[in-house]
Amino acid sequence: MIPQKNSVSQGKPPLRTIALAILGLGLIILGGLALILVPRTRTAQLGDEIQEYPPAVPVEVNFPAPELALLDLDGVEVSLGENKGKVILVNNWAFWCPPCRAELPELQAYYDAHRQEKFVIIGIEAGGDKEDVAYFADLFKIEYPVWLDPESKALRLFKNSALPNSYVIDRDGTVRLAWNGPINQKMLEQFVTPLIKEQK
């Protein structure tokens, strides 16, 4: 008997093998694209933050500022109460949140323009590791206070888990403005500056 030729080992490969090879190649390409496109953490560069987000419009509110004490990047306990007599902008953010990162230069620019007017921004990072938060604060040249909030206390006290969110507290300790979403310098000048001037 003449042995039959094995059609699998000789000649053209079956269609199933070709399909699996194409699928595997496609997955490799998709994996490579994901590494390029997914937001990075410690390797992020300022050039990654070029995307612009529509600025949110604040709403007027009226309630007492919560009592909140956290640690800053130096491990020192700090509290909102220590800033009484200043207009305070509390910015709840996270380093992994692209809109949060996009607004950081806007906040810093506004802080630079008004820091001599008894005004302070407090950036409260929601849940990040100290090393990562410090990296991003340095990357964006943030000079206003940055506090660590590993247990998301600020989000619970302000009853708002959306990020970014911001609140403006007047010199008497009353929350007057609330933002859901990113802020730009123009919006800050429009809504916060009159409050700073009013309470000088």
XYZ file of N, CA and C in Angstrom:
600
model
N 0.849 -1.191 0.000
C 0.000 0.000 0.000
C 0.881 1.236 0.000
N 0.555 2.183 -0.846
C 1.310 3.428 -0.915
C 0.768 4.383 0.134
N 1.655 4.861 1.034
C 1.154 5.778 2.075
C 0.644 7.062 1.475
N -0.480 7.548 2.013
C -1.062 8.802 1.536
C -0.257 9.978 2.060
N -0.181 11.042 1.266
C 0.504 12.260 1.671
C -0.303 12.980 2.746
N 0.388 13.448 3.740
C -0.263 14.208 4.811
C -0.509 15.627 4.327
N -1.797 15.959 4.129
C -2.149 17.261 3.566
C -1.869 18.401 4.530
N -1.708 18.085 5.846
C -1.433 19.130 6.813
C 0.042 19.481 6.834
N 0.907 18.464 6.814
C 2.337 18.719 6.932
C 2.982 19.067 5.616
N 2.309 18.738 4.504
C 2.881 19.046 3.211
C 1.925 19.931 2.431
N 2.452 20.745 1.582
C 1.604 21.612 0.771
C 1.223 22.865 1.531
N 0.126 23.499 1.138
C -0.314 24.766 1.718
C -0.919 24.565 3.104
N -0.679 25.491 4.053
C -1.295 25.370 5.382
C -2.804 25.570 5.285
N -3.567 24.933 6.184
C -5.033 25.087 6.143
C -5.443 26.514 6.478
N -6.666 26.867 6.072
C -7.184 28.221 6.296
C -7.251 28.571 7.773
N -7.538 27.584 8.620
C -7.640 27.845 10.062
C -6.307 28.337 10.626
N -5.209 27.726 10.182
C -3.877 28.141 10.648
C -3.576 29.564 10.213
N -3.923 29.891 8.976
C -3.697 31.240 8.459
C -4.514 32.259 9.261
N -5.778 31.934 9.544
C -6.651 32.835 10.283
C -6.112 33.102 11.687
N -5.629 32.012 12.351
C -5.072 32.175 13.693
C -3.813 33.034 13.674
N -2.999 32.860 12.631
C -1.781 33.667 12.524
C -2.118 35.143 12.345
N -3.125 35.430 11.510
C -3.538 36.818 11.291
C -4.108 37.412 12.579
N -4.915 36.612 13.297
C -5.490 37.071 14.559
C -4.398 37.381 15.580
N -3.412 36.496 15.675
C -2.302 36.710 16.606
C -1.528 37.973 16.286
N -1.273 38.193 14.988
C -0.561 39.401 14.570
C -1.361 40.657 14.921
N -2.678 40.567 14.701
C -3.548 41.697 15.028
C -3.508 42.031 16.511
N -3.515 40.990 17.372
C -3.466 41.214 18.817
C -2.140 41.846 19.239
N -1.049 41.429 18.599
C 0.267 42.008 18.909
C 0.271 43.496 18.556
N -0.300 43.822 17.367
C -0.344 45.224 16.937
C -1.206 46.050 17.892
N -2.376 45.507 18.286
C -3.251 46.216 19.223
C -2.581 46.430 20.572
N -1.839 45.418 21.034
C -1.115 45.556 22.300
C -0.082 46.660 22.235
N 0.616 46.743 21.110
C 1.614 47.796 20.935
C 0.983 49.172 20.924
N -0.162 49.295 20.234
C -0.865 50.578 20.206
C -1.353 50.968 21.590
N -1.807 49.989 22.366
C -2.293 50.279 23.719
C -1.180 50.855 24.579
N 0.026 50.281 24.440
C 1.154 50.792 25.224
C 1.469 52.237 24.872
N 1.218 52.590 23.588
C 1.511 53.952 23.145
C 0.410 54.917 23.555
N -0.847 54.482 23.422
C -1.974 55.402 23.565
C -2.545 55.502 24.970
N -2.448 54.438 25.776
C -3.029 54.472 27.118
C -2.280 55.499 27.958
N -3.006 56.342 28.727
C -2.329 57.353 29.548
C -1.297 56.716 30.467
N -0.104 57.291 30.479
C 0.973 56.758 31.293
C 0.998 57.438 32.638
N 1.683 56.807 33.591
C 1.770 57.408 34.912
C 3.141 58.053 35.070
N 4.104 57.325 35.578
C 5.393 57.926 35.893
C 6.164 58.394 34.668
N 5.806 57.874 33.459
C 6.567 58.259 32.265
C 5.905 59.391 31.495
N 4.836 59.970 32.028
C 4.119 61.026 31.308
C 4.989 62.258 31.126
N 4.814 62.932 30.026
C 5.516 64.174 29.750
C 4.489 65.282 29.557
N 4.924 66.515 29.695
C 4.002 67.638 29.549
C 3.336 67.643 28.190
N 4.024 67.147 27.166
C 3.439 67.111 25.830
C 2.200 66.248 25.734
N 2.032 65.341 26.707
C 0.848 64.473 26.694
C -0.417 65.239 27.048
N -0.280 66.412 27.641
C -1.441 67.121 28.173
C -1.962 68.196 27.217
N -1.725 68.023 25.923
C -2.125 69.052 24.973
C -3.626 69.048 24.709
N -4.303 67.954 25.041
C -5.739 67.900 24.784
C -6.464 68.933 25.650
N -7.390 69.634 25.035
C -8.159 70.632 25.771
C -9.546 70.075 26.087
N -10.039 70.457 27.239
C -11.373 70.030 27.666
C -12.238 71.269 27.862
N -13.495 71.208 27.485
C -14.368 72.371 27.682
C -14.452 72.714 29.165
N -14.255 73.973 29.528
C -14.293 74.332 30.948
C -15.704 74.234 31.513
N -15.778 73.769 32.737
C -17.072 73.687 33.415
C -17.450 75.061 33.965
N -18.727 75.270 34.121
C -19.249 76.519 34.701
C -19.642 76.222 36.149
N -19.215 77.062 37.106
C -19.546 76.781 38.504
C -20.994 77.108 38.838
N -21.451 76.549 39.927
C -22.767 76.916 40.454
C -22.563 77.576 41.813
N -23.449 78.501 42.141
C -23.379 79.149 43.449
C -23.973 78.217 44.504
N -23.264 78.084 45.616
C -23.728 77.253 46.728
C -23.556 78.061 48.018
N -24.025 77.512 49.109
C -23.898 78.206 50.386
C -23.994 77.180 51.508
N -22.833 76.718 51.966
C -22.802 75.790 53.099
C -21.435 75.897 53.782
N -21.371 75.548 55.059
C -20.099 75.661 55.784
C -19.044 74.716 55.203
N -17.813 75.190 55.150
C -16.722 74.329 54.694
C -16.552 73.167 55.667
N -16.320 71.973 55.152
C -16.139 70.827 56.055
C -14.824 70.923 56.818
N -14.778 70.258 57.965
C -13.519 70.156 58.709
C -12.724 69.013 58.097
N -11.586 69.347 57.540
C -10.793 68.353 56.824
C -9.326 68.510 57.186
N -8.704 67.424 57.627
C -7.274 67.403 57.935
C -6.638 66.220 57.205
N -5.543 66.488 56.503
C -4.826 65.464 55.734
C -3.327 65.698 55.882
N -2.531 64.892 55.184
C -1.085 65.075 55.163
C -0.665 65.715 53.851
N 0.332 66.594 53.920
C 0.868 67.158 52.682
C 1.992 66.253 52.158
N 2.664 66.680 51.105
C 3.702 65.850 50.492
C 4.924 65.670 51.387
N 5.053 66.514 52.417
C 6.159 66.374 53.373
C 5.770 65.526 54.573
N 4.532 65.012 54.574
C 4.078 64.196 55.693
C 3.605 65.004 56.888
N 3.383 66.306 56.692
C 2.915 67.180 57.773
C 1.396 67.252 57.738
N 0.758 67.142 58.905
C -0.708 67.253 58.960
C -1.123 68.701 58.749
N -2.068 68.879 57.853
C -2.574 70.214 57.505
C -4.101 70.163 57.503
N -4.721 71.335 57.613
C -6.190 71.350 57.649
C -6.724 72.595 56.951
N -7.969 72.522 56.530
C -8.617 73.684 55.920
C -8.705 74.834 56.913
N -8.925 74.513 58.192
C -9.069 75.547 59.213
C -7.851 76.439 59.351
N -6.664 75.923 58.997
C -5.436 76.720 59.088
C -5.418 77.866 58.079
N -6.291 77.816 57.089
C -6.323 78.845 56.048
C -7.465 79.834 56.227
N -8.021 79.864 57.429
C -9.115 80.800 57.692
C -8.645 82.232 57.441
N -9.502 83.035 56.836
C -9.146 84.406 56.483
C -8.673 84.530 55.047
N -8.505 83.385 54.385
C -8.137 83.388 52.969
C -9.314 82.888 52.135
N -9.332 83.274 50.866
C -10.226 82.616 49.910
C -9.498 81.358 49.459
N -10.167 80.218 49.590
C -9.540 78.918 49.306
C -10.238 78.252 48.124
N -9.456 77.810 47.164
C -10.004 76.975 46.105
C -9.519 75.557 46.353
N -10.432 74.671 46.723
C -10.109 73.258 46.923
C -10.319 72.548 45.594
N -9.263 71.923 45.103
C -9.339 71.196 43.831
C -9.096 69.716 44.092
N -10.150 68.913 43.943
C -10.024 67.464 44.080
C -9.647 66.870 42.725
N -8.540 66.146 42.690
C -8.015 65.645 41.424
C -7.344 64.286 41.636
N -6.923 63.673 40.540
C -6.154 62.429 40.605
C -5.155 62.421 39.456
N -3.965 61.910 39.709
C -2.924 61.964 38.679
C -3.254 61.097 37.470
N -4.111 60.096 37.620
C -4.456 59.209 36.503
C -5.595 59.774 35.645
N -6.131 60.942 36.032
C -7.313 61.536 35.377
C -6.857 62.599 34.369
N -6.991 62.355 33.043
C -6.516 63.328 32.041
C -7.097 64.732 32.188
N -8.418 64.910 32.411
C -8.911 66.289 32.592
C -8.314 66.964 33.830
N -8.033 66.168 34.868
C -7.410 66.735 36.071
C -6.017 67.252 35.737
N -5.250 66.459 35.015
C -3.895 66.881 34.656
C -3.930 68.089 33.725
N -4.912 68.112 32.829
C -5.001 69.210 31.857
C -5.244 70.556 32.535
N -5.935 70.558 33.679
C -6.241 71.838 34.322
C -5.136 72.308 35.266
N -4.160 71.471 35.551
C -3.120 71.857 36.502
C -2.367 73.133 36.098
N -1.954 73.284 34.831
C -1.277 74.539 34.461
C -2.179 75.763 34.596
N -3.485 75.580 34.342
C -4.437 76.686 34.478
C -4.542 77.127 35.945
N -4.614 76.145 36.821
C -4.693 76.452 38.250
C -3.420 77.144 38.727
N -2.264 76.642 38.281
C -1.003 77.247 38.699
C -0.889 78.685 38.200
N -1.306 78.924 36.962
C -1.244 80.291 36.411
C -2.139 81.234 37.209
N -3.320 80.762 37.581
C -4.228 81.610 38.362
C -3.657 81.846 39.761
N -3.075 80.818 40.337
C -2.453 80.955 41.655
C -1.328 81.989 41.622
N -0.507 81.930 40.572
C 0.583 82.903 40.430
C 0.053 84.338 40.389
N -1.096 84.503 39.722
C -1.655 85.854 39.559
C -2.287 86.394 40.836
N -2.706 85.522 41.760
C -3.488 85.998 42.917
C -2.962 85.542 44.275
N -1.834 84.897 44.317
C -1.341 84.348 45.580
C -1.034 85.427 46.616
N -0.809 86.663 46.183
C -0.510 87.754 47.115
C -1.770 88.423 47.670
N -2.938 87.883 47.322
C -4.201 88.513 47.720
C -4.966 87.681 48.762
N -4.240 87.015 49.636
C -4.860 86.130 50.630
C -5.751 85.096 49.943
N -5.169 84.502 48.937
C -5.847 83.449 48.168
C -4.923 82.246 48.092
N -5.499 81.053 48.225
C -4.702 79.836 48.116
C -5.495 78.757 47.378
N -4.782 77.965 46.614
C -5.352 76.755 46.021
C -4.807 75.575 46.803
N -5.667 74.639 47.134
C -5.234 73.403 47.778
C -5.631 72.250 46.860
N -4.634 71.598 46.307
C -4.881 70.451 45.437
C -4.922 69.187 46.268
N -6.052 68.523 46.307
C -6.205 67.300 47.106
C -6.270 66.110 46.155
N -5.221 65.291 46.183
C -5.133 64.157 45.262
C -5.834 62.950 45.871
N -6.776 62.407 45.109
C -7.677 61.378 45.629
C -7.104 59.971 45.458
N -6.397 59.506 46.478
C -6.046 58.090 46.542
C -4.715 57.673 45.984
N -3.943 58.578 45.401
C -2.692 58.192 44.765
C -1.556 57.946 45.738
N -0.563 57.202 45.272
C 0.646 56.961 46.038
C 1.460 58.253 46.138
N 2.047 58.500 47.300
C 2.790 59.738 47.543
C 3.857 59.978 46.471
N 4.563 58.944 46.093
C 5.642 59.081 45.114
C 5.105 59.535 43.760
N 3.984 58.943 43.329
C 3.385 59.327 42.053
C 2.847 60.755 42.089
N 2.196 61.112 43.198
C 1.635 62.457 43.323
C 2.755 63.495 43.299
N 3.833 63.217 44.021
C 4.970 64.132 44.042
C 5.587 64.267 42.648
N 5.631 63.168 41.919
C 6.173 63.200 40.548
C 5.372 64.155 39.669
N 4.052 64.046 39.733
C 3.217 64.902 38.882
C 3.228 66.353 39.354
N 3.285 66.569 40.654
C 3.378 67.945 41.160
C 4.662 68.601 40.660
N 5.734 67.815 40.619
C 7.005 68.342 40.117
C 6.964 68.522 38.605
N 6.373 67.564 37.899
C 6.290 67.616 36.435
C 5.564 68.874 35.971
N 4.469 69.225 36.663
C 3.672 70.386 36.286
C 4.074 71.657 37.034
N 5.172 71.551 37.797
C 5.695 72.723 38.524
C 4.633 73.369 39.419
N 3.913 72.521 40.147
C 2.856 73.000 41.039
C 3.484 73.592 42.309
N 3.157 74.846 42.587
C 3.703 75.526 43.755
C 2.672 75.709 44.860
N 1.391 75.516 44.556
C 0.398 75.615 45.617
C 0.394 74.304 46.415
N -0.169 74.314 47.625
C -0.135 73.112 48.468
C -0.848 71.923 47.810
N -0.231 70.758 47.923
C -0.825 69.512 47.446
C -0.943 68.572 48.641
N -2.161 68.101 48.876
C -2.422 67.205 49.995
C -2.743 65.813 49.479
N -2.418 64.823 50.302
C -2.676 63.421 49.966
C -3.967 62.966 50.641
N -4.794 62.284 49.875
C -6.090 61.836 50.413
C -6.310 60.366 50.049
N -5.523 59.458 50.655
C -5.595 58.044 50.277
C -6.951 57.388 50.525
N -7.730 57.960 51.435
C -9.040 57.365 51.747
C -10.200 58.180 51.164
N -9.886 59.145 50.302
C -10.904 59.975 49.639
C -11.837 60.669 50.629
N -11.286 61.159 51.719
C -12.103 61.858 52.720
C -12.752 63.113 52.132
N -11.975 63.861 51.347
C -12.507 65.117 50.795
C -13.699 64.848 49.884
N -13.613 63.798 49.081
C -14.729 63.480 48.182
C -15.981 63.145 48.976
N -15.799 62.451 50.097
C -16.957 62.109 50.923
C -17.517 63.339 51.625
N -16.631 64.186 52.156
C -17.104 65.367 52.878
C -17.809 66.360 51.958
N -17.325 66.492 50.730
C -17.984 67.381 49.769
C -19.109 66.670 49.020
N -19.279 65.375 49.303
C -20.352 64.561 48.714
C -20.305 64.605 47.189
N -19.114 64.413 46.671
C -18.931 64.473 45.220
C -17.758 63.584 44.834
N -18.042 62.496 44.123
C -16.980 61.553 43.744
C -16.480 61.768 42.320
N -17.075 62.710 41.583
C -16.639 62.978 40.208
C -15.322 63.755 40.243
N -14.444 63.444 39.313
C -13.158 64.143 39.216
C -12.964 64.709 37.821
N -12.389 65.928 37.755
C -12.055 66.803 38.871
C -13.278 67.548 39.389
N -13.214 67.966 40.628
C -14.224 68.886 41.154
C -13.525 69.922 42.030
N -14.115 71.099 42.124
C -13.486 72.195 42.862
C -14.533 72.986 43.634
N -14.091 73.546 44.759
C -14.971 74.349 45.614
C -14.219 75.597 46.065
N -14.917 76.719 46.102
C -14.312 77.968 46.560
C -14.929 78.334 47.902
N -14.044 78.504 48.887
C -14.457 78.834 50.256
C -14.069 80.285 50.531
N -15.020 81.080 51.028
C -14.711 82.491 51.278
C -13.961 82.661 52.602
N -13.635 83.911 52.933
C -12.806 84.183 54.110
C -13.510 83.875 55.423
N -14.833 83.729 55.358
C -15.598 83.399 56.563
C -15.840 81.901 56.721
N -15.299 81.107 55.798
C -15.451 79.661 55.908
C -16.704 79.095 55.269
N -17.309 79.864 54.361
C -18.514 79.406 53.657
C -18.155 79.006 52.231
N -18.640 77.840 51.823
C -18.422 77.400 50.439
C -19.387 78.174 49.551
N -18.836 78.875 48.548
C -19.644 79.768 47.719
C -19.800 79.304 46.277
N -18.819 78.577 45.763
C -18.865 78.109 44.373
C -18.491 76.638 44.310
N -19.108 75.916 43.373
C -18.802 74.499 43.178
C -18.659 74.209 41.690
N -17.621 73.480 41.349
C -17.362 73.079 39.965
C -17.381 71.569 39.850
N -17.984 71.066 38.794
C -17.823 69.669 38.389
C -17.199 69.679 37.010
N -15.957 69.238 36.911
C -15.273 69.259 35.627
C -14.077 70.191 35.654
N -13.317 70.210 34.569
C -12.086 71.002 34.530
C -12.333 72.510 34.496
N -11.357 73.243 35.004
C -11.417 74.699 35.085
C -10.325 75.278 34.196
N -10.585 76.445 33.602
C -9.484 77.159 32.954
C -9.328 78.536 33.607
N -8.234 79.213 33.267
C -7.920 80.480 33.926
C -8.975 81.549 33.659
N -9.540 81.528 32.462
C -10.572 82.519 32.120
C -11.780 82.383 33.047
N -12.213 81.146 33.276
C -13.354 80.912 34.177
C -13.022 81.329 35.606
N -11.801 81.060 36.017
C -11.390 81.448 37.367
C -11.411 82.964 37.537
N -10.898 83.657 36.530
C -10.915 85.123 36.600
C -12.351 85.648 36.639
N -13.223 85.005 35.893
C -14.608 85.476 35.819
C -15.363 85.265 37.127
N -15.144 84.108 37.758
C -15.981 83.757 38.910
C -15.283 83.892 40.269
N -13.991 83.634 40.326
C -13.306 83.646 41.624
C -12.728 85.016 41.952
N -12.179 85.696 40.955
C -11.558 86.999 41.213
C -12.511 87.996 41.878
N -13.771 88.111 41.441
C -14.682 89.043 42.140
C -14.844 88.701 43.622
N -14.815 87.420 43.951
C -14.932 87.007 45.349
C -13.685 87.396 46.140
N -12.512 87.269 45.497
C -11.275 87.688 46.162
C -11.290 89.189 46.407
N -11.720 89.951 45.400
C -11.742 91.404 45.532
C -12.787 91.856 46.550
N -13.929 91.170 46.524
C -15.036 91.527 47.425
C -14.626 91.382 48.881
N -13.791 90.415 49.175
C -13.468 90.123 50.570
C -12.083 90.575 50.976
N -11.465 91.443 50.201
C -10.122 91.912 50.537
C -10.109 92.682 51.836
